Short mmCIF file of C-alpha atoms in Angstrom, two decimals:
data_model
loop_
_atom_site.label_atom_id
_atom_site.label_comp_id
_atom_site.label_asym_id
_atom_site.label_seq_id
_atom_site.Cartn_x
_atom_site.Cartn_y
_atom_site.Cartn_z
CA MET E 1 87.41 14.41 13.76
CA TYR E 2 84.66 16.20 15.64
CA GLY E 3 82.22 18.90 14.62
CA CYS E 4 78.47 19.51 14.87
CA ILE E 5 75.44 18.91 12.69
CA ASN E 6 71.89 20.18 13.10
CA ASN E 7 68.70 18.09 13.06
CA LYS E 8 68.70 18.25 9.23
CA PHE E 9 72.17 16.63 9.21
CA GLU E 10 73.75 19.83 7.88
CA GLU E 11 77.26 20.56 9.09
CA VAL E 12 77.03 23.56 11.44
CA ILE E 13 80.57 23.34 12.82
CA LYS E 14 83.20 21.89 10.48
CA CYS E 15 84.50 18.45 11.49
CA GLN E 16 88.11 19.46 12.07
CA TYR E 17 88.68 19.08 15.82
CA ILE E 18 90.56 16.18 17.42
CA PHE E 19 88.74 16.83 20.70
CA MET E 20 85.43 18.51 21.44
CA SER E 21 83.36 18.74 24.62
CA MET E 22 80.65 20.95 26.08
CA TYR E 23 82.17 23.86 28.05
CA SER E 24 78.98 25.77 28.87
CA ASP E 25 75.55 26.44 27.39
CA TYR E 26 77.14 28.71 24.76
CA ALA E 27 80.64 27.30 24.24
CA TYR E 28 82.53 24.15 23.33
CA SER E 29 86.08 23.30 24.37
CA VAL E 30 88.01 22.06 21.33
CA SER E 31 91.47 21.02 20.25
CA PHE E 32 92.78 21.66 16.75
CA GLN E 33 96.01 20.19 15.37
CA ASN E 34 98.47 22.86 14.33
CA PRO E 35 98.82 22.57 10.54
CA LYS E 36 102.30 24.11 10.59
CA LYS E 37 105.05 21.51 10.18
CA ILE E 38 107.85 23.37 11.99
CA TYR E 39 106.27 23.27 15.45
CA HIS E 40 107.67 21.31 18.38
CA ASN E 41 105.59 18.77 20.33
CA ASP E 42 104.46 21.34 22.92
CA GLU E 43 103.13 23.57 20.10
CA LYS E 44 101.37 20.77 18.22
CA TYR E 45 97.79 21.67 19.23
CA PHE E 46 95.59 24.71 19.70
CA LYS E 47 93.23 24.23 22.68
CA PHE E 48 90.50 26.88 22.84
CA LEU E 49 86.80 27.68 23.11
CA ILE E 50 84.36 28.10 20.23
CA ASN E 51 80.77 29.31 20.13
CA HIS E 52 77.91 27.36 18.53
CA LYS E 53 78.87 28.77 15.12
CA GLY E 54 82.44 27.42 15.39
CA ILE E 55 84.04 30.85 15.90
CA PRO E 56 86.95 30.94 18.41
CA ILE E 57 86.00 32.90 21.54
CA ASN E 58 87.39 34.18 24.81
CA ILE E 59 85.22 34.58 27.88
CA ILE E 60 86.13 37.49 30.16
CA SER E 61 84.69 37.42 33.68
CA THR E 62 84.20 40.78 35.40
CA LYS E 63 82.17 42.27 38.21
CA GLU E 64 79.62 44.96 37.47
CA ASN E 65 77.69 46.56 40.34
CA GLY E 66 78.73 43.65 42.55
CA LEU E 67 77.40 41.04 40.11
CA ASN E 68 79.47 38.57 38.13
CA LYS E 69 79.33 39.26 34.40
CA GLN E 70 80.74 37.32 31.48
CA THR E 71 81.63 38.96 28.19
CA ILE E 72 82.17 36.78 25.13
CA ILE E 73 84.80 38.02 22.67
CA GLU E 74 84.68 36.53 19.13
CA PHE E 75 87.72 36.09 16.88
CA GLU E 76 85.95 35.79 13.51
CA GLU E 77 89.04 36.16 11.33
CA TYR E 78 90.75 33.16 13.01
CA ILE E 79 90.13 29.41 12.87
CA ALA E 80 92.09 28.70 16.07
CA ILE E 81 93.70 30.54 18.99
CA THR E 82 95.97 29.37 21.80
CA ASN E 83 95.31 29.86 25.50
CA PHE E 84 95.81 33.41 26.72
CA SER E 85 98.90 34.25 28.73
CA ASN E 86 99.33 37.82 29.98
CA ASN E 87 96.33 38.75 27.78
CA LEU E 88 98.05 37.55 24.57
CA ALA E 89 97.41 34.49 22.40
CA ILE E 90 98.55 33.20 19.03
CA GLY E 91 95.87 33.15 16.36
CA LEU E 92 95.78 31.00 13.21
CA SER E 93 94.10 33.03 10.48
CA ARG E 94 91.88 31.64 7.74
CA ASN E 95 94.75 32.02 5.24
CA GLY E 96 97.06 29.87 7.40
CA LYS E 97 99.20 32.71 8.78
CA LEU E 98 99.83 33.42 12.46
CA GLY E 99 99.39 36.60 14.46
CA ILE E 100 98.92 37.70 18.07
CA VAL E 101 95.57 38.74 19.55
CA ARG E 102 94.69 40.38 22.85
CA SER E 103 92.12 38.83 25.18
CA ASN E 104 89.75 41.76 24.48
CA GLY E 105 89.58 40.80 20.78
CA SER E 106 91.94 43.40 19.33
CA THR E 107 94.95 42.56 17.16
CA PHE E 108 98.38 42.88 18.78
CA ILE E 109 100.42 41.67 15.77
CA GLU E 110 98.92 41.18 12.31
CA ALA E 111 98.56 37.57 11.08
CA ILE E 112 101.37 37.50 8.50
CA TYR E 113 103.85 35.06 10.09
CA ASP E 114 104.59 31.40 9.35
CA TYR E 115 105.75 30.69 12.90
CA ILE E 116 105.35 32.49 16.23
CA ARG E 117 106.58 31.68 19.73
CA LEU E 118 105.55 33.85 22.67
CA ASN E 119 108.14 34.25 25.41
CA ILE E 120 105.91 35.90 27.99
CA ASN E 121 108.38 36.06 30.90
CA GLU E 122 111.06 37.81 28.86
CA PHE E 123 108.57 39.99 26.94
CA HIS E 124 109.58 39.04 23.44
CA ILE E 125 108.05 37.20 20.53
CA TYR E 126 110.04 35.14 18.04
CA ALA E 127 108.43 35.07 14.59
CA GLU E 128 109.35 33.79 11.15
CA ILE E 129 108.13 34.87 7.76
CA GLU E 130 109.38 33.04 4.64
CA GLY E 131 112.25 31.50 6.64
CA GLU E 132 113.49 34.81 8.05
CA GLY E 133 113.45 35.10 11.85
CA VAL E 134 112.66 38.25 13.79
CA ILE E 135 112.43 39.04 17.51
CA ILE E 136 109.72 41.48 18.56
CA ILE E 137 110.21 43.14 21.95
CA TYR E 138 107.15 44.43 23.81
CA LEU E 139 106.24 45.75 27.23
CA PRO E 140 103.11 44.40 28.92
CA GLU E 141 100.27 46.83 29.53
CA LYS E 142 100.20 48.20 33.06
CA LYS E 143 97.02 47.64 34.99
CA HIS E 144 95.45 50.84 36.28
CA GLY E 145 93.72 50.99 39.58
#
């Protein structure tokens, strides 16, 4: 497992990642094994970015006054998030439950589920809580401009 220590050999980022590499000066690219047992092979790992404190992040690139700008969004209440698709990602909370987050850092669906599968193309989410399945229908946000 990979993590980070400082020059005093104190653990700064918990050794829990099966892959870790430098992404930029302020972020690492990591892979975290999904602790849920009911996932299929394609849902076995979370691959995401973390900051130097080990907090999952998203980097949003925008233009401001003609200049490229990067905004870093932190997801402090989560230990892992999936890649974003249509501005949504699955987040694994510190209590082991799953929810959906938006790329801007806001919560889309509270982290109370044992299993979640995003079906982006058909705009629904399949979720399970205590063995009971539910389908959540949503409409993507329209882009203004």
